[in-house]
PDB file of N, CA and C in Angstrom:
ATOM      1  N   MET A   1    -185.752  24.050 108.222  1.00 94.00           N
ATOM      2  CA  MET A   1    -186.906  23.720 107.483  1.00 94.00           C
ATOM      3  C   MET A   1    -186.728  24.027 106.097  1.00 94.00           C
ATOM      4  N   TYR A   2    -187.346  23.094 105.311  1.00 97.00           N
ATOM      5  CA  TYR A   2    -187.182  23.212 103.769  1.00 97.00           C
ATOM      6  C   TYR A   2    -188.407  22.584 103.200  1.00 97.00           C
ATOM      7  N   LEU A   3    -188.553  22.791 101.787  1.00 97.00           N
ATOM      8  CA  LEU A   3    -189.822  22.396 101.095  1.00 97.00           C
ATOM      9  C   LEU A   3    -189.314  21.137 100.356  1.00 97.00           C
ATOM     10  N   GLY A   4    -190.409  20.256 100.125  1.00 98.00           N
ATOM     11  CA  GLY A   4    -190.186  18.930  99.220  1.00 98.00           C
ATOM     12  C   GLY A   4    -191.602  18.639  98.623  1.00 98.00           C
ATOM     13  N   ARG A   5    -191.467  17.757  97.656  1.00 98.00           N
ATOM     14  CA  ARG A   5    -192.728  17.295  96.960  1.00 98.00           C
ATOM     15  C   ARG A   5    -192.577  15.782  97.159  1.00 98.00           C
ATOM     16  N   VAL A   6    -193.873  15.127  97.729  1.00 98.00           N
ATOM     17  CA  VAL A   6    -193.906  13.829  97.754  1.00 98.00           C
ATOM     18  C   VAL A   6    -194.087  13.096  96.441  1.00 98.00           C
ATOM     19  N   VAL A   7    -193.130  12.091  96.277  1.00 98.00           N
ATOM     20  CA  VAL A   7    -193.089  11.439  94.957  1.00 98.00           C
ATOM     21  C   VAL A   7    -193.264   9.985  94.990  1.00 98.00           C
ATOM     22  N   GLY A   8    -193.366   9.342  96.303  1.00 97.00           N
ATOM     23  CA  GLY A   8    -193.529   7.971  96.356  1.00 97.00           C
ATOM     24  C   GLY A   8    -193.549   7.521  97.817  1.00 97.00           C
ATOM     25  N   THR A   9    -193.703   6.197  97.939  1.00 97.00           N
ATOM     26  CA  THR A   9    -193.772   5.662  99.333  1.00 97.00           C
ATOM     27  C   THR A   9    -192.670   4.570  99.487  1.00 97.00           C
ATOM     28  N   VAL A  10    -192.212   4.277 100.759  1.00 96.00           N
ATOM     29  CA  VAL A  10    -191.340   3.215 101.023  1.00 96.00           C
ATOM     30  C   VAL A  10    -192.035   2.085 101.841  1.00 96.00           C
ATOM     31  N   VAL A  11    -191.915   0.909 101.454  1.00 94.00           N
ATOM     32  CA  VAL A  11    -192.587  -0.179 102.345  1.00 94.00           C
ATOM     33  C   VAL A  11    -191.439  -0.918 103.109  1.00 94.00           C
ATOM     34  N   ALA A  12    -191.623  -0.859 104.285  1.00 92.00           N
ATOM     35  CA  ALA A  12    -190.731  -1.523 105.323  1.00 92.00           C
ATOM     36  C   ALA A  12    -191.467  -2.627 106.118  1.00 92.00           C
ATOM     37  N   SER A  13    -191.004  -3.894 106.064  1.00 89.00           N
ATOM     38  CA  SER A  13    -191.717  -4.879 106.696  1.00 89.00           C
ATOM     39  C   SER A  13    -191.336  -4.892 108.196  1.00 89.00           C
ATOM     40  N   GLN A  14    -190.244  -4.270 108.592  1.00 91.00           N
ATOM     41  CA  GLN A  14    -189.888  -4.128 110.057  1.00 91.00           C
ATOM     42  C   GLN A  14    -189.270  -2.745 110.251  1.00 91.00           C
ATOM     43  N   LYS A  15    -189.709  -2.162 111.218  1.00 89.00           N
ATOM     44  CA  LYS A  15    -189.281  -0.724 111.743  1.00 89.00           C
ATOM     45  C   LYS A  15    -188.798  -0.729 113.104  1.00 89.00           C
ATOM     46  N   VAL A  16    -187.958   0.190 113.491  1.00 89.00           N
ATOM     47  CA  VAL A  16    -187.429   0.434 114.775  1.00 89.00           C
ATOM     48  C   VAL A  16    -188.529   0.684 115.723  1.00 89.00           C
ATOM     49  N   SER A  17    -188.503   0.429 116.980  1.00 86.00           N
ATOM     50  CA  SER A  17    -189.441   0.820 117.976  1.00 86.00           C
ATOM     51  C   SER A  17    -189.729   2.372 117.911  1.00 86.00           C
ATOM     52  N   GLY A  18    -190.961   2.716 117.847  1.00 85.00           N
ATOM     53  CA  GLY A  18    -191.378   4.091 117.848  1.00 85.00           C
ATOM     54  C   GLY A  18    -191.745   4.470 116.427  1.00 85.00           C
ATOM     55  N   LEU A  19    -191.325   3.658 115.340  1.00 88.00           N
ATOM     56  CA  LEU A  19    -191.817   4.053 113.974  1.00 88.00           C
ATOM     57  C   LEU A  19    -192.880   3.080 113.483  1.00 88.00           C
ATOM     58  N   GLU A  20    -193.326   2.245 114.340  1.00 88.00           N
ATOM     59  CA  GLU A  20    -194.526   1.292 113.876  1.00 88.00           C
ATOM     60  C   GLU A  20    -195.663   2.060 113.634  1.00 88.00           C
ATOM     61  N   GLY A  21    -196.379   1.736 112.397  1.00 88.00           N
ATOM     62  CA  GLY A  21    -197.525   2.563 112.097  1.00 88.00           C
ATOM     63  C   GLY A  21    -197.261   3.835 111.424  1.00 88.00           C
ATOM     64  N   LYS A  22    -196.140   4.271 111.336  1.00 90.00           N
ATOM     65  CA  LYS A  22    -195.670   5.511 110.590  1.00 90.00           C
ATOM     66  C   LYS A  22    -195.372   5.275 109.180  1.00 90.00           C
ATOM     67  N   ARG A  23    -195.928   6.073 108.267  1.00 94.00           N
ATOM     68  CA  ARG A  23    -195.587   5.985 106.858  1.00 94.00           C
ATOM     69  C   ARG A  23    -194.237   6.624 106.501  1.00 94.00           C
ATOM     70  N   LEU A  24    -193.506   5.961 105.582  1.00 96.00           N
ATOM     71  CA  LEU A  24    -192.297   6.604 105.090  1.00 96.00           C
ATOM     72  C   LEU A  24    -192.506   6.976 103.782  1.00 96.00           C
ATOM     73  N   LEU A  25    -192.173   8.286 103.327  1.00 98.00           N
ATOM     74  CA  LEU A  25    -192.417   8.735 102.050  1.00 98.00           C
ATOM     75  C   LEU A  25    -191.203   9.119 101.379  1.00 98.00           C
ATOM     76  N   VAL A  26    -191.144   9.071  99.978  1.00 98.00           N
ATOM     77  CA  VAL A  26    -190.062   9.487  99.272  1.00 98.00           C
ATOM     78  C   VAL A  26    -190.322  10.929  98.852  1.00 98.00           C
ATOM     79  N   VAL A  27    -189.441  11.801  99.268  1.00 98.00           N
ATOM     80  CA  VAL A  27    -189.629  13.278  98.881  1.00 98.00           C
ATOM     81  C   VAL A  27    -188.495  13.918  98.022  1.00 98.00           C
ATOM     82  N   GLN A  28    -188.842  14.723  97.188  1.00 98.00           N
ATOM     83  CA  GLN A  28    -187.869  15.488  96.361  1.00 98.00           C
ATOM     84  C   GLN A  28    -187.762  16.768  96.905  1.00 98.00           C
ATOM     85  N   PRO A  29    -186.594  17.131  97.580  1.00 98.00           N
ATOM     86  CA  PRO A  29    -186.517  18.637  97.973  1.00 98.00           C
ATOM     87  C   PRO A  29    -186.652  19.575  96.826  1.00 98.00           C
ATOM     88  N   ILE A  30    -187.341  20.693  97.025  1.00 97.00           N
ATOM     89  CA  ILE A  30    -187.500  21.756  96.104  1.00 97.00           C
ATOM     90  C   ILE A  30    -187.135  23.083  96.568  1.00 97.00           C
ATOM     91  N   ASP A  31    -186.837  24.011  95.630  1.00 95.00           N
ATOM     92  CA  ASP A  31    -186.838  25.496  96.036  1.00 95.00           C
ATOM     93  C   ASP A  31    -188.068  26.282  96.088  1.00 95.00           C
ATOM     94  N   HIS A  32    -187.956  27.509  96.332  1.00 90.00           N
ATOM     95  CA  HIS A  32    -189.217  28.450  96.225  1.00 90.00           C
ATOM     96  C   HIS A  32    -189.840  28.464  94.925  1.00 90.00           C
ATOM     97  N   LEU A  33    -189.098  28.099  93.819  1.00 93.00           N
ATOM     98  CA  LEU A  33    -189.606  28.074  92.504  1.00 93.00           C
ATOM     99  C   LEU A  33    -190.198  26.674  92.061  1.00 93.00           C
ATOM    100  N   GLN A  34    -190.158  25.726  93.069  1.00 94.00           N
ATOM    101  CA  GLN A  34    -190.638  24.398  92.920  1.00 94.00           C
ATOM    102  C   GLN A  34    -189.758  23.507  91.964  1.00 94.00           C
ATOM    103  N   LYS A  35    -188.492  23.939  91.888  1.00 96.00           N
ATOM    104  CA  LYS A  35    -187.441  23.177  91.091  1.00 96.00           C
ATOM    105  C   LYS A  35    -186.725  22.189  92.108  1.00 96.00           C
ATOM    106  N   ALA A  36    -186.400  21.053  91.561  1.00 97.00           N
ATOM    107  CA  ALA A  36    -185.592  20.113  92.427  1.00 97.00           C
ATOM    108  C   ALA A  36    -184.200  20.772  92.906  1.00 97.00           C
ATOM    109  N   SER A  37    -183.994  20.559  94.103  1.00 96.00           N
ATOM    110  CA  SER A  37    -182.828  21.290  94.816  1.00 96.00           C
ATOM    111  C   SER A  37    -181.936  20.143  95.585  1.00 96.00           C
ATOM    112  N   GLY A  38    -182.011  18.925  95.275  1.00 95.00           N
ATOM    113  CA  GLY A  38    -181.213  18.044  95.894  1.00 95.00           C
ATOM    114  C   GLY A  38    -181.759  16.606  95.478  1.00 95.00           C
ATOM    115  N   PRO A  39    -180.998  15.642  96.238  1.00 97.00           N
ATOM    116  CA  PRO A  39    -181.295  14.146  95.913  1.00 97.00           C
ATOM    117  C   PRO A  39    -182.622  13.708  96.586  1.00 97.00           C
ATOM    118  N   LEU A  40    -183.331  12.756  96.105  1.00 98.00           N
ATOM    119  CA  LEU A  40    -184.473  12.286  96.845  1.00 98.00           C
ATOM    120  C   LEU A  40    -184.169  11.712  98.181  1.00 98.00           C
ATOM    121  N   GLU A  41    -185.138  11.844  99.131  1.00 97.00           N
ATOM    122  CA  GLU A  41    -184.694  11.513 100.484  1.00 97.00           C
ATOM    123  C   GLU A  41    -186.048  10.796 101.055  1.00 97.00           C
ATOM    124  N   VAL A  42    -186.002  10.098 102.132  1.00 97.00           N
ATOM    125  CA  VAL A  42    -187.091   9.324 102.749  1.00 97.00           C
ATOM    126  C   VAL A  42    -187.406  10.073 104.042  1.00 97.00           C
ATOM    127  N   ALA A  43    -188.635  10.487 104.311  1.00 97.00           N
ATOM    128  CA  ALA A  43    -189.003  11.111 105.427  1.00 97.00           C
ATOM    129  C   ALA A  43    -190.221  10.453 106.014  1.00 97.00           C
ATOM    130  N   VAL A  44    -190.249  10.595 107.350  1.00 95.00           N
ATOM    131  CA  VAL A  44    -191.399   9.962 108.127  1.00 95.00           C
ATOM    132  C   VAL A  44    -192.462  11.023 108.135  1.00 95.00           C
ATOM    133  N   ASP A  45    -193.727  10.450 107.705  1.00 95.00           N
ATOM    134  CA  ASP A  45    -194.847  11.258 107.563  1.00 95.00           C
ATOM    135  C   ASP A  45    -195.502  11.375 108.946  1.00 95.00           C
ATOM    136  N   CYS A  46    -195.479  12.660 109.449  1.00 89.00           N
ATOM    137  CA  CYS A  46    -196.061  13.000 110.648  1.00 89.00           C
ATOM    138  C   CYS A  46    -197.565  13.556 110.571  1.00 89.00           C
ATOM    139  N   ILE A  47    -198.000  13.887 109.337  1.00 92.00           N
ATOM    140  CA  ILE A  47    -199.194  14.538 109.180  1.00 92.00           C
ATOM    141  C   ILE A  47    -200.157  13.976 108.123  1.00 92.00           C
ATOM    142  N   SER A  48    -199.794  12.847 107.514  1.00 93.00           N
ATOM    143  CA  SER A  48    -200.710  12.225 106.593  1.00 93.00           C
ATOM    144  C   SER A  48    -200.529  13.010 105.178  1.00 93.00           C
ATOM    145  N   ALA A  49    -199.458  13.182 104.640  1.00 96.00           N
ATOM    146  CA  ALA A  49    -199.361  13.860 103.330  1.00 96.00           C
ATOM    147  C   ALA A  49    -199.839  12.847 102.275  1.00 96.00           C
ATOM    148  N   SER A  50    -200.241  13.568 101.244  1.00 95.00           N
ATOM    149  CA  SER A  50    -200.724  12.704 100.056  1.00 95.00           C
ATOM    150  C   SER A  50    -199.617  12.821  98.902  1.00 95.00           C
ATOM    151  N   PRO A  51    -199.666  11.853  97.930  1.00 95.00           N
ATOM    152  CA  PRO A  51    -198.766  11.920  96.812  1.00 95.00           C
ATOM    153  C   PRO A  51    -198.904  13.207  96.055  1.00 95.00           C
ATOM    154  N   ASN A  52    -197.709  13.761  95.544  1.00 96.00           N
ATOM    155  CA  ASN A  52    -197.624  15.002  94.798  1.00 96.00           C
ATOM    156  C   ASN A  52    -197.824  16.166  95.596  1.00 96.00           C
ATOM    157  N   SER A  53    -198.131  16.152  96.883  1.00 97.00           N
ATOM    158  CA  SER A  53    -198.318  17.331  97.589  1.00 97.00           C
ATOM    159  C   SER A  53    -196.949  17.989  97.948  1.00 97.00           C
ATOM    160  N   ILE A  54    -196.963  19.369  98.140  1.00 97.00           N
ATOM    161  CA  ILE A  54    -195.789  19.943  98.627  1.00 97.00           C
ATOM    162  C   ILE A  54    -195.829  20.114 100.186  1.00 97.00           C
ATOM    163  N   VAL A  55    -194.751  19.732 100.816  1.00 98.00           N
ATOM    164  CA  VAL A  55    -194.680  19.548 102.126  1.00 98.00           C
ATOM    165  C   VAL A  55    -193.612  20.379 102.647  1.00 98.00           C
ATOM    166  N   MET A  56    -193.554  20.735 104.085  1.00 97.00           N
ATOM    167  CA  MET A  56    -192.525  21.216 104.853  1.00 97.00           C
ATOM    168  C   MET A  56    -191.786  20.149 105.427  1.00 97.00           C
ATOM    169  N   LEU A  57    -190.505  20.098 105.546  1.00 97.00           N
ATOM    170  CA  LEU A  57    -189.606  19.108 106.254  1.00 97.00           C
ATOM    171  C   LEU A  57    -188.787  19.670 107.158  1.00 97.00           C
ATOM    172  N   GLU A  58    -188.452  18.943 108.060  1.00 96.00           N
ATOM    173  CA  GLU A  58    -187.416  19.210 108.980  1.00 96.00           C
ATOM    174  C   GLU A  58    -186.351  18.117 109.023  1.00 96.00           C
ATOM    175  N   ASN A  59    -185.136  18.424 109.351  1.00 94.00           N
ATOM    176  CA  ASN A  59    -184.092  17.398 109.361  1.00 94.00           C
ATOM    177  C   ASN A  59    -183.319  17.496 110.617  1.00 94.00           C
ATOM    178  N   GLY A  60    -182.537  16.451 110.833  1.00 89.00           N
ATOM    179  CA  GLY A  60    -181.743  16.383 111.996  1.00 89.00           C
ATOM    180  C   GLY A  60    -182.434  16.128 113.310  1.00 89.00           C
ATOM    181  N   ARG A  61    -181.933  16.701 114.287  1.00 88.00           N
ATOM    182  CA  ARG A  61    -182.516  16.409 115.635  1.00 88.00           C
ATOM    183  C   ARG A  61    -183.882  16.852 115.669  1.00 88.00           C
ATOM    184  N   GLU A  62    -184.204  17.948 115.086  1.00 90.00           N
ATOM    185  CA  GLU A  62    -185.549  18.561 115.010  1.00 90.00           C
ATOM    186  C   GLU A  62    -186.577  17.527 114.477  1.00 90.00           C
ATOM    187  N   ALA A  63    -186.182  16.651 113.361  1.00 91.00           N
ATOM    188  CA  ALA A  63    -187.068  15.811 112.743  1.00 91.00           C
ATOM    189  C   ALA A  63    -187.360  14.749 113.732  1.00 91.00           C
ATOM    190  N   ALA A  64    -186.485  14.277 114.624  1.00 86.00           N
ATOM    191  CA  ALA A  64    -186.809  13.244 115.635  1.00 86.00           C
ATOM    192  C   ALA A  64    -187.770  13.806 116.653  1.00 86.00           C
ATOM    193  N   LEU A  65    -187.694  15.074 116.939  1.00 87.00           N
ATOM    194  CA  LEU A  65    -188.593  15.869 117.942  1.00 87.00           C
ATOM    195  C   LEU A  65    -190.031  15.865 117.323  1.00 87.00           C
ATOM    196  N   ALA A  66    -190.132  15.888 116.003  1.00 84.00           N
ATOM    197  CA  ALA A  66    -191.344  16.008 115.519  1.00 84.00           C
ATOM    198  C   ALA A  66    -192.337  14.847 115.568  1.00 84.00           C
ATOM    199  N   CYS A  67    -191.744  13.557 115.828  1.00 82.00           N
ATOM    200  CA  CYS A  67    -192.313  12.381 115.928  1.00 82.00           C
ATOM    201  C   CYS A  67    -192.869  12.151 117.341  1.00 82.00           C
ATOM    202  N   ASP A  68    -193.711  11.394 117.357  1.00 79.00           N
ATOM    203  CA  ASP A  68    -194.300  10.833 118.703  1.00 79.00           C
ATOM    204  C   ASP A  68    -194.242   9.399 118.794  1.00 79.00           C
ATOM    205  N   PRO A  69    -193.411   8.671 119.715  1.00 76.00           N
ATOM    206  CA  PRO A  69    -192.631   9.399 120.733  1.00 76.00           C
ATOM    207  C   PRO A  69    -191.463  10.178 120.042  1.00 76.00           C
ATOM    208  N   SER A  70    -190.865  11.179 120.775  1.00 74.00           N
ATOM    209  CA  SER A  70    -189.890  11.959 120.172  1.00 74.00           C
ATOM    210  C   SER A  70    -188.524  11.114 120.343  1.00 74.00           C
ATOM    211  N   PHE A  71    -187.567  11.628 119.605  1.00 79.00           N
ATOM    212  CA  PHE A  71    -186.154  10.973 119.558  1.00 79.00           C
ATOM    213  C   PHE A  71    -186.123   9.543 118.870  1.00 79.00           C
ATOM    214  N   VAL A  72    -187.067   9.387 117.911  1.00 86.00           N
ATOM    215  CA  VAL A  72    -186.981   8.230 117.128  1.00 86.00           C
ATOM    216  C   VAL A  72    -185.827   8.467 116.141  1.00 86.00           C
ATOM    217  N   PRO A  73    -185.204   7.365 115.571  1.00 89.00           N
ATOM    218  CA  PRO A  73    -184.046   7.581 114.695  1.00 89.00           C
ATOM    219  C   PRO A  73    -184.450   7.876 113.253  1.00 89.00           C
ATOM    220  N   VAL A  74    -184.645   9.225 113.077  1.00 92.00           N
ATOM    221  CA  VAL A  74    -185.028   9.636 111.693  1.00 92.00           C
ATOM    222  C   VAL A  74    -184.116  10.771 111.296  1.00 92.00           C
ATOM    223  N   ASP A  75    -183.938  10.999 109.948  1.00 93.00           N
ATOM    224  CA  ASP A  75    -183.176  12.067 109.473  1.00 93.00           C
ATOM    225  C   ASP A  75    -184.079  13.211 109.016  1.00 93.00           C
ATOM    226  N   ALA A  76    -185.253  12.814 108.506  1.00 96.00           N
ATOM    227  CA  ALA A  76    -186.212  13.867 107.975  1.00 96.00           C
ATOM    228  C   ALA A  76    -187.587  13.503 108.316  1.00 96.00           C
ATOM    229  N   ALA A  77    -188.418  14.614 108.546  1.00 95.00           N
ATOM    230  CA  ALA A  77    -189.650  14.250 108.860  1.00 95.00           C
ATOM    231  C   ALA A  77    -190.604  15.477 108.261  1.00 95.00           C
ATOM    232  N   ILE A  78    -191.839  14.927 107.820  1.00 97.00           N
ATOM    233  CA  ILE A  78    -192.817  15.892 107.161  1.00 97.00           C
ATOM    234  C   ILE A  78    -193.508  16.489 108.256  1.00 97.00           C
ATOM    235  N   ILE A  79    -193.512  17.880 108.426  1.00 95.00           N
ATOM    236  CA  ILE A  79    -194.182  18.555 109.585  1.00 95.00           C
ATOM    237  C   ILE A  79    -195.337  19.426 109.094  1.00 95.00           C
ATOM    238  N   GLY A  80    -195.547  19.589 107.795  1.00 96.00           N
ATOM    239  CA  GLY A  80    -196.668  20.455 107.251  1.00 96.00           C
ATOM    240  C   GLY A  80    -196.858  20.343 105.844  1.00 96.00           C
ATOM    241  N   ILE A  81    -198.192  20.678 105.453  1.00 97.00           N
ATOM    242  CA  ILE A  81    -198.543  20.717 104.056  1.00 97.00           C
ATOM    243  C   ILE A  81    -198.690  22.035 103.647  1.00 97.00           C
ATOM    244  N   VAL A  82    -198.075  22.390 102.436  1.00 96.00           N
ATOM    245  CA  VAL A  82    -197.997  23.709 101.902  1.00 96.00           C
ATOM    246  C   VAL A  82    -199.292  24.001 100.958  1.00 96.00           C
ATOM    247  N   ASP A  83    -200.006  24.916 101.211  1.00 94.00           N
ATOM    248  CA  ASP A  83    -201.316  25.269 100.381  1.00 94.00           C
ATOM    249  C   ASP A  83    -200.775  26.120  99.283  1.00 94.00           C
ATOM    250  N   GLU A  84    -199.859  27.119  99.453  1.00 91.00           N
ATOM    251  CA  GLU A  84    -199.564  28.013  98.460  1.00 91.00           C
ATOM    252  C   GLU A  84    -198.228  28.579  98.601  1.00 91.00           C
ATOM    253  N   ILE A  85    -197.405  28.822  97.516  1.00 88.00           N
ATOM    254  CA  ILE A  85    -196.223  29.476  97.660  1.00 88.00           C
ATOM    255  C   ILE A  85    -196.256  30.709  96.802  1.00 88.00           C
ATOM    256  N   ASN A  86    -195.875  31.768  97.405  1.00 86.00           N
ATOM    257  CA  ASN A  86    -195.856  33.143  96.787  1.00 86.00           C
ATOM    258  C   ASN A  86    -194.419  33.560  96.772  1.00 86.00           C
ATOM    259  N   SER A  87    -193.761  33.715  95.468  1.00 73.00           N
ATOM    260  CA  SER A  87    -192.394  34.010  95.291  1.00 73.00           C
ATOM    261  C   SER A  87    -192.258  35.420  94.825  1.00 73.00           C
TER     262      SER A  87
END
């Protein structure tokens, strides 16, 4: 699990079965100091995150399990919205 900031959206006119109706968001991974910690990535939004919000992400097999139905082909999923970071 890691942190990221929502910086944009992706528009896809066609999606694989299981991802219809799901939003795809562009996320900047960040560290605990809220500094960029990697390249931008696209994540499926499982919880209705808003632009510029800090979110918790999961990647790999766990990201696919976070979606309904599970095991859709995704590399990253937004699984939580962060209210506060205490470092």
